[in-house]
mmCIF file of C-alpha atoms in Angstrom:
data_model
loop_
_atom_site.group_PDB
_atom_site.id
_atom_site.type_symbol
_atom_site.label_atom_id
_atom_site.label_comp_id
_atom_site.label_asym_id
_atom_site.label_seq_id
_atom_site.Cartn_x
_atom_site.Cartn_y
_atom_site.Cartn_z
ATOM 1 C CA MET A 407 147.516 111.743 186.055
ATOM 2 C CA THR A 408 146.329 112.993 182.667
ATOM 3 C CA ASP A 409 147.663 116.051 180.818
ATOM 4 C CA ASN A 410 144.996 118.299 182.349
ATOM 5 C CA GLY A 411 145.764 117.129 185.874
ATOM 6 C CA ASP A 412 142.839 114.706 186.290
ATOM 7 C CA VAL A 413 143.429 111.311 187.856
ATOM 8 C CA ARG A 414 143.807 108.618 185.178
ATOM 9 C CA VAL A 415 140.753 106.363 185.057
ATOM 10 C CA THR A 416 140.698 103.182 182.975
ATOM 11 C CA ALA A 417 137.634 101.373 181.672
ATOM 12 C CA LEU A 418 136.539 98.149 180.024
ATOM 13 C CA ILE A 419 133.529 97.697 177.727
ATOM 14 C CA ALA A 420 131.970 94.263 177.177
ATOM 15 C CA GLU A 421 129.051 93.893 174.755
ATOM 16 C CA ASP A 422 128.442 90.993 172.377
ATOM 17 C CA GLU A 423 126.515 92.970 169.727
ATOM 18 C CA ALA A 424 128.981 94.820 167.480
ATOM 19 C CA PRO A 425 126.783 97.858 166.634
ATOM 20 C CA GLN A 426 125.895 98.428 170.283
ATOM 21 C CA ARG A 427 129.511 97.888 171.317
ATOM 22 C CA ARG A 428 130.759 100.544 168.901
ATOM 23 C CA ALA A 429 127.970 102.955 169.852
ATOM 24 C CA LEU A 430 128.656 102.625 173.587
ATOM 25 C CA HIS A 431 132.371 103.156 173.018
ATOM 26 C CA GLU A 432 131.776 106.327 171.011
ATOM 27 C CA GLN A 433 129.159 107.698 173.422
ATOM 28 C CA LEU A 434 131.354 106.968 176.413
ATOM 29 C CA LEU A 435 134.322 108.837 174.953
ATOM 30 C CA GLN A 436 132.056 111.832 174.349
ATOM 31 C CA ALA A 437 130.554 111.724 177.841
ATOM 32 C CA TRP A 438 133.933 111.205 179.550
ATOM 33 C CA PRO A 439 136.744 112.622 177.368
ATOM 34 C CA GLY A 440 139.494 111.875 179.889
ATOM 35 C CA LEU A 441 138.560 108.217 180.273
ATOM 36 C CA GLU A 442 141.052 105.651 178.964
ATOM 37 C CA VAL A 443 139.258 102.642 177.500
ATOM 38 C CA VAL A 444 141.801 99.833 177.850
ATOM 39 C CA ALA A 445 139.686 96.981 176.466
ATOM 40 C CA VAL A 446 136.600 96.559 174.277
ATOM 41 C CA CYS A 447 135.383 92.947 174.412
ATOM 42 C CA GLU A 448 132.787 90.979 172.458
ATOM 43 C CA ASP A 449 132.219 88.151 174.946
ATOM 44 C CA GLY A 450 132.544 87.283 178.609
ATOM 45 C CA VAL A 451 135.667 85.134 178.269
ATOM 46 C CA SER A 452 137.738 87.886 176.652
ATOM 47 C CA ALA A 453 136.327 90.348 179.199
ATOM 48 C CA LEU A 454 137.533 88.168 182.085
ATOM 49 C CA GLU A 455 140.962 87.944 180.488
ATOM 50 C CA ALA A 456 141.059 91.725 180.060
ATOM 51 C CA VAL A 457 140.006 92.322 183.666
ATOM 52 C CA ASP A 458 142.821 90.056 184.837
ATOM 53 C CA GLY A 459 145.403 91.731 182.604
ATOM 54 C CA LYS A 460 144.273 95.376 182.595
ATOM 55 C CA ARG A 461 142.594 95.723 186.033
ATOM 56 C CA PRO A 462 140.230 98.523 184.900
ATOM 57 C CA ASP A 463 138.860 101.060 187.369
ATOM 58 C CA VAL A 464 135.373 100.788 185.870
ATOM 59 C CA ALA A 465 133.633 98.224 183.688
ATOM 60 C CA PHE A 466 130.569 98.667 181.460
ATOM 61 C CA LEU A 467 129.129 95.167 181.153
ATOM 62 C CA ASP A 468 126.273 93.670 179.180
ATOM 63 C CA ILE A 469 124.464 91.340 181.585
ATOM 64 C CA ARG A 470 123.750 88.706 178.928
ATOM 65 C CA MET A 471 126.759 87.533 176.923
ATOM 66 C CA PRO A 472 127.583 84.132 175.405
ATOM 67 C CA GLY A 473 129.840 81.820 177.360
ATOM 68 C CA VAL A 474 130.386 83.942 180.467
ATOM 69 C CA SER A 475 127.761 86.421 181.621
ATOM 70 C CA GLY A 476 128.410 90.001 182.615
ATOM 71 C CA LEU A 477 127.560 88.990 186.176
ATOM 72 C CA ASN A 478 130.550 86.644 186.337
ATOM 73 C CA VAL A 479 132.784 89.330 184.888
ATOM 74 C CA ALA A 480 131.421 91.794 187.469
ATOM 75 C CA ARG A 481 132.469 89.467 190.288
ATOM 76 C CA GLU A 482 136.070 89.642 189.113
ATOM 77 C CA VAL A 483 135.939 93.427 188.666
ATOM 78 C CA VAL A 484 134.587 93.793 192.198
ATOM 79 C CA ALA A 485 137.217 91.403 193.595
ATOM 80 C CA GLN A 486 139.866 93.734 192.198
ATOM 81 C CA GLY A 487 138.206 96.827 193.673
ATOM 82 C CA GLY A 488 136.604 98.172 190.499
ATOM 83 C CA LEU A 489 133.274 99.834 189.818
ATOM 84 C CA VAL A 490 130.559 98.305 187.624
ATOM 85 C CA VAL A 491 127.855 99.681 185.331
ATOM 86 C CA PHE A 492 125.578 97.096 183.741
ATOM 87 C CA THR A 493 123.979 97.635 180.338
ATOM 88 C CA THR A 494 120.752 95.711 179.895
ATOM 89 C CA ALA A 495 117.612 95.541 177.812
ATOM 90 C CA TYR A 496 115.686 94.201 180.805
ATOM 91 C CA ASP A 497 114.501 96.483 183.583
ATOM 92 C CA ASP A 498 111.757 94.466 185.275
ATOM 93 C CA TYR A 499 114.033 92.585 187.683
ATOM 94 C CA ALA A 500 116.874 95.035 188.177
ATOM 95 C CA VAL A 501 115.713 98.588 188.773
ATOM 96 C CA LYS A 502 114.964 98.374 192.485
ATOM 97 C CA ALA A 503 118.267 96.706 193.324
ATOM 98 C CA PHE A 504 120.268 99.093 191.170
ATOM 99 C CA GLU A 505 118.579 102.169 192.579
ATOM 100 C CA ALA A 506 119.601 101.026 196.054
ATOM 101 C CA GLY A 507 123.071 102.136 195.022
ATOM 102 C CA ALA A 508 124.928 98.818 194.861
ATOM 103 C CA ALA A 509 125.736 99.373 191.189
ATOM 104 C CA ASP A 510 124.523 101.455 188.283
ATOM 105 C CA TYR A 511 122.727 100.312 185.167
ATOM 106 C CA ILE A 512 121.883 101.685 181.722
ATOM 107 C CA LEU A 513 118.974 100.434 179.649
ATOM 108 C CA LYS A 514 119.591 99.654 175.986
ATOM 109 C CA PRO A 515 119.522 101.363 173.592
ATOM 110 C CA VAL A 516 121.803 103.681 175.525
ATOM 111 C CA GLN A 517 120.603 107.277 175.794
ATOM 112 C CA ALA A 518 123.260 109.991 175.978
ATOM 113 C CA SER A 519 121.625 111.726 178.949
ATOM 114 C CA ARG A 520 121.447 108.489 180.952
ATOM 115 C CA LEU A 521 125.069 107.661 180.161
ATOM 116 C CA GLU A 522 126.143 111.120 181.319
ATOM 117 C CA GLN A 523 124.297 110.538 184.586
ATOM 118 C CA ALA A 524 126.070 107.198 185.079
ATOM 119 C CA VAL A 525 129.427 108.827 184.346
ATOM 120 C CA GLU A 526 128.775 111.538 186.921
ATOM 121 C CA ARG A 527 127.957 108.914 189.550
ATOM 122 C CA LEU A 528 131.133 107.005 188.730
ATOM 123 C CA ARG A 529 133.223 110.162 189.045
ATOM 124 C CA GLU A 530 131.696 110.904 192.438
ATOM 125 C CA ARG A 531 132.431 107.409 193.694
ATOM 126 C CA LEU A 532 135.974 107.493 192.382
ATOM 127 C CA ALA A 533 136.603 110.901 193.934
ATOM 128 C CA ALA A 534 135.319 109.620 197.261
ATOM 129 C CA ARG A 535 137.335 106.406 196.842
ATOM 130 C CA GLN A 536 134.162 104.368 197.203
ATOM 131 C CA ARG A 537 134.295 100.949 195.659
ATOM 132 C CA ASP A 538 131.590 98.387 194.845
ATOM 133 C CA GLY A 539 133.486 95.613 196.572
ATOM 134 C CA GLY A 540 131.122 95.163 199.526
ATOM 135 C CA ALA A 541 128.416 92.677 200.280
ATOM 136 C CA ASP A 542 125.725 94.841 198.633
ATOM 137 C CA LEU A 543 127.032 94.347 195.095
ATOM 138 C CA ARG A 544 127.836 90.683 195.600
ATOM 139 C CA SER A 545 124.289 90.108 196.859
ATOM 140 C CA LEU A 546 122.904 91.997 193.855
ATOM 141 C CA ILE A 547 124.896 89.846 191.440
ATOM 142 C CA ASP A 548 123.706 86.640 193.123
ATOM 143 C CA ASP A 549 120.101 87.844 192.969
ATOM 144 C CA LEU A 550 120.280 88.781 189.287
ATOM 145 C CA GLU A 551 121.958 85.500 188.405
ATOM 146 C CA ALA A 552 119.190 83.556 190.154
ATOM 147 C CA ARG A 553 116.522 85.510 188.272
ATOM 148 C CA LEU A 554 118.239 84.987 184.918
ATOM 149 C CA ARG A 555 118.897 81.298 185.457
ATOM 150 C CA PRO A 556 117.047 79.004 183.039
ATOM 151 C CA GLN A 557 114.001 77.313 184.540
ATOM 152 C CA GLY A 558 114.196 73.595 185.237
ATOM 153 C CA GLU A 559 112.305 72.572 182.113
ATOM 154 C CA ARG A 560 114.801 74.449 179.946
ATOM 155 C CA LEU A 561 117.881 72.783 181.392
ATOM 156 C CA ILE A 562 119.542 69.980 179.425
ATOM 157 C CA ARG A 563 118.672 66.538 180.831
ATOM 158 C CA TRP A 564 119.979 64.224 178.100
ATOM 159 C CA ILE A 565 122.795 64.410 175.562
ATOM 160 C CA THR A 566 122.616 62.468 172.298
ATOM 161 C CA ALA A 567 126.262 61.896 171.374
ATOM 162 C CA SER A 568 128.009 59.989 168.586
ATOM 163 C CA ALA A 569 130.394 57.264 169.762
ATOM 164 C CA GLY A 570 132.052 55.528 166.833
ATOM 165 C CA ASP A 571 129.361 53.829 164.766
ATOM 166 C CA SER A 572 126.716 54.178 167.472
ATOM 167 C CA VAL A 573 124.779 56.878 169.275
ATOM 168 C CA ARG A 574 124.859 57.180 173.066
ATOM 169 C CA MET A 575 122.117 58.627 175.237
ATOM 170 C CA ILE A 576 123.991 60.276 178.103
ATOM 171 C CA GLY A 577 122.171 61.604 181.144
ATOM 172 C CA ILE A 578 123.416 65.036 182.160
ATOM 173 C CA ASP A 579 124.194 63.628 185.639
ATOM 174 C CA GLU A 580 126.720 61.251 184.049
ATOM 175 C CA VAL A 581 128.776 63.990 182.376
ATOM 176 C CA LEU A 582 132.145 64.815 183.958
ATOM 177 C CA PHE A 583 133.122 67.496 181.484
ATOM 178 C CA PHE A 584 132.590 68.961 178.020
ATOM 179 C CA GLN A 585 135.618 69.903 175.933
ATOM 180 C CA ALA A 586 135.665 71.637 172.562
ATOM 181 C CA SER A 587 137.841 69.872 169.989
ATOM 182 C CA GLU A 588 138.014 71.261 166.433
ATOM 183 C CA LYS A 589 134.482 70.960 164.970
ATOM 184 C CA TYR A 590 133.098 68.880 167.830
ATOM 185 C CA VAL A 591 132.582 68.948 171.576
ATOM 186 C CA ARG A 592 133.635 65.908 173.600
ATOM 187 C CA VAL A 593 131.123 64.685 176.176
ATOM 188 C CA VAL A 594 133.141 62.730 178.740
ATOM 189 C CA THR A 595 131.740 60.399 181.398
ATOM 190 C CA ALA A 596 133.399 58.011 183.855
ATOM 191 C CA THR A 597 132.773 55.083 181.486
ATOM 192 C CA GLY A 598 133.394 56.570 178.063
ATOM 193 C CA GLU A 599 132.766 59.532 175.815
ATOM 194 C CA GLY A 600 130.982 60.750 172.708
ATOM 195 C CA VAL A 601 130.991 63.840 170.522
ATOM 196 C CA ILE A 602 128.337 66.395 169.631
ATOM 197 C CA ARG A 603 128.234 69.315 167.206
ATOM 198 C CA THR A 604 126.516 71.788 169.541
ATOM 199 C CA PRO A 605 128.884 74.723 170.255
ATOM 200 C CA LEU A 606 130.054 75.014 173.843
ATOM 201 C CA LYS A 607 128.476 78.442 174.300
ATOM 202 C CA GLU A 608 125.068 77.026 173.346
ATOM 203 C CA LEU A 609 125.504 74.154 175.789
ATOM 204 C CA LEU A 610 126.250 76.594 178.587
ATOM 205 C CA ALA A 611 122.849 78.212 178.176
ATOM 206 C CA GLY A 612 121.191 74.896 179.068
ATOM 207 C CA LEU A 613 123.449 73.868 181.950
ATOM 208 C CA ASN A 614 122.857 74.638 185.609
ATOM 209 C CA PRO A 615 125.619 77.143 186.550
ATOM 210 C CA ASP A 616 125.687 75.739 190.086
ATOM 211 C CA GLU A 617 126.585 72.294 188.709
ATOM 212 C CA PHE A 618 128.792 73.099 185.705
ATOM 213 C CA TRP A 619 131.631 75.634 185.598
ATOM 214 C CA GLN A 620 133.526 76.880 182.599
ATOM 215 C CA VAL A 621 137.221 76.653 183.489
ATOM 216 C CA HIS A 622 138.761 77.310 180.080
ATOM 217 C CA ARG A 623 137.606 78.794 176.791
ATOM 218 C CA GLY A 624 137.019 75.234 175.568
ATOM 219 C CA THR A 625 136.224 73.323 178.779
ATOM 220 C CA VAL A 626 133.185 73.056 181.062
ATOM 221 C CA VAL A 627 133.409 70.716 184.064
ATOM 222 C CA ARG A 628 130.923 69.313 186.563
ATOM 223 C CA VAL A 629 131.803 70.873 189.918
ATOM 224 C CA GLN A 630 131.163 67.647 191.850
ATOM 225 C CA ALA A 631 133.590 65.805 189.551
ATOM 226 C CA ILE A 632 136.525 67.969 190.668
ATOM 227 C CA ASP A 633 138.841 66.170 193.079
ATOM 228 C CA ARG A 634 141.485 68.852 193.578
ATOM 229 C CA VAL A 635 143.055 71.941 192.091
ATOM 230 C CA THR A 636 146.836 72.130 191.881
ATOM 231 C CA ARG A 637 149.131 74.985 190.943
ATOM 232 C CA SER A 638 152.362 74.425 189.042
ATOM 233 C CA GLU A 639 155.658 76.197 189.644
ATOM 234 C CA LEU A 640 154.746 78.463 186.722
ATOM 235 C CA GLY A 641 151.532 79.482 188.468
ATOM 236 C CA ARG A 642 149.191 77.526 186.197
ATOM 237 C CA TYR A 643 146.170 75.746 187.668
ATOM 238 C CA VAL A 644 145.157 72.194 186.761
ATOM 239 C CA LEU A 645 142.092 70.190 187.809
ATOM 240 C CA SER A 646 142.213 66.522 188.772
ATOM 241 C CA LEU A 647 138.910 64.628 188.545
ATOM 242 C CA LYS A 648 137.432 62.003 190.861
ATOM 243 C CA ASN A 649 136.526 59.397 188.245
ATOM 244 C CA HIS A 650 138.788 60.154 185.328
ATOM 245 C CA GLU A 651 142.556 60.246 184.765
ATOM 246 C CA GLU A 652 142.491 63.216 182.398
ATOM 247 C CA ARG A 653 143.609 66.532 183.892
ATOM 248 C CA LEU A 654 142.038 69.819 182.836
ATOM 249 C CA ALA A 655 143.821 73.146 182.497
ATOM 250 C CA VAL A 656 142.295 76.246 184.085
ATOM 251 C CA SER A 657 142.873 79.438 182.097
ATOM 252 C CA ALA A 658 143.687 82.739 183.799
ATOM 253 C CA ALA A 659 140.218 84.065 183.001
ATOM 254 C CA PHE A 660 138.621 81.444 185.273
ATOM 255 C CA VAL A 661 141.116 81.140 188.126
ATOM 256 C CA HIS A 662 138.851 83.377 190.229
ATOM 257 C CA ARG A 663 136.461 80.433 190.652
ATOM 258 C CA PHE A 664 139.007 78.699 192.863
ATOM 259 C CA ARG A 665 140.275 81.541 194.977
ATOM 260 C CA GLY A 666 140.008 80.784 198.649
ATOM 261 C CA MET A 667 139.793 77.013 198.072
#
């Protein structure tokens, strides 16, 4: 409970553009003075970590963020029983689904009147103990992800990687995993590896999300290359691969990918 007797409500904000992030934070505090913002994040990875650690009641999520999209973060919020409001600059694919009531959305730049309307809806849902954890929101997230997915011609098909004094042409189907290492990213196959300078977050934009999963801030793995997932006595998850001896750590922000396995 707050000092004025209201039920304490916690929130997370995730937006990769600093000016818009600050503006949303300030506008939200004005529209909902009793709200406790427990995390303000600049990318999807830190947002996932904050959701896991803070378990916010509501999350205001930019749909498009580097590394991990707002849709993936929303899945974790929903799994923990939270409510979601998406912020987006794109309304052509989303309005009908959002207006069905599965989740709310705010177009950018955020207008104060529209934010106040979203806040009122959130308060009503919280008061009625209604959560967005049902099939409706999960179906909405899947639909939006499919619509936002890069078209086939935009997906990476070949990787040109340095390997010692030579250059390797690696087909994307050969790659077991990508792993960031200092200034480079390792491209690892069953028969060898090379390095590239392309940042991991840029690679993710050209990879099929059904085939490659980010499992750590610095690691992206081919799903079909995973042999098993084990959990240590300390509760940490590690991946074993089918055609490679190296084991890959799974950070807390991405453990949700393996729940139920």
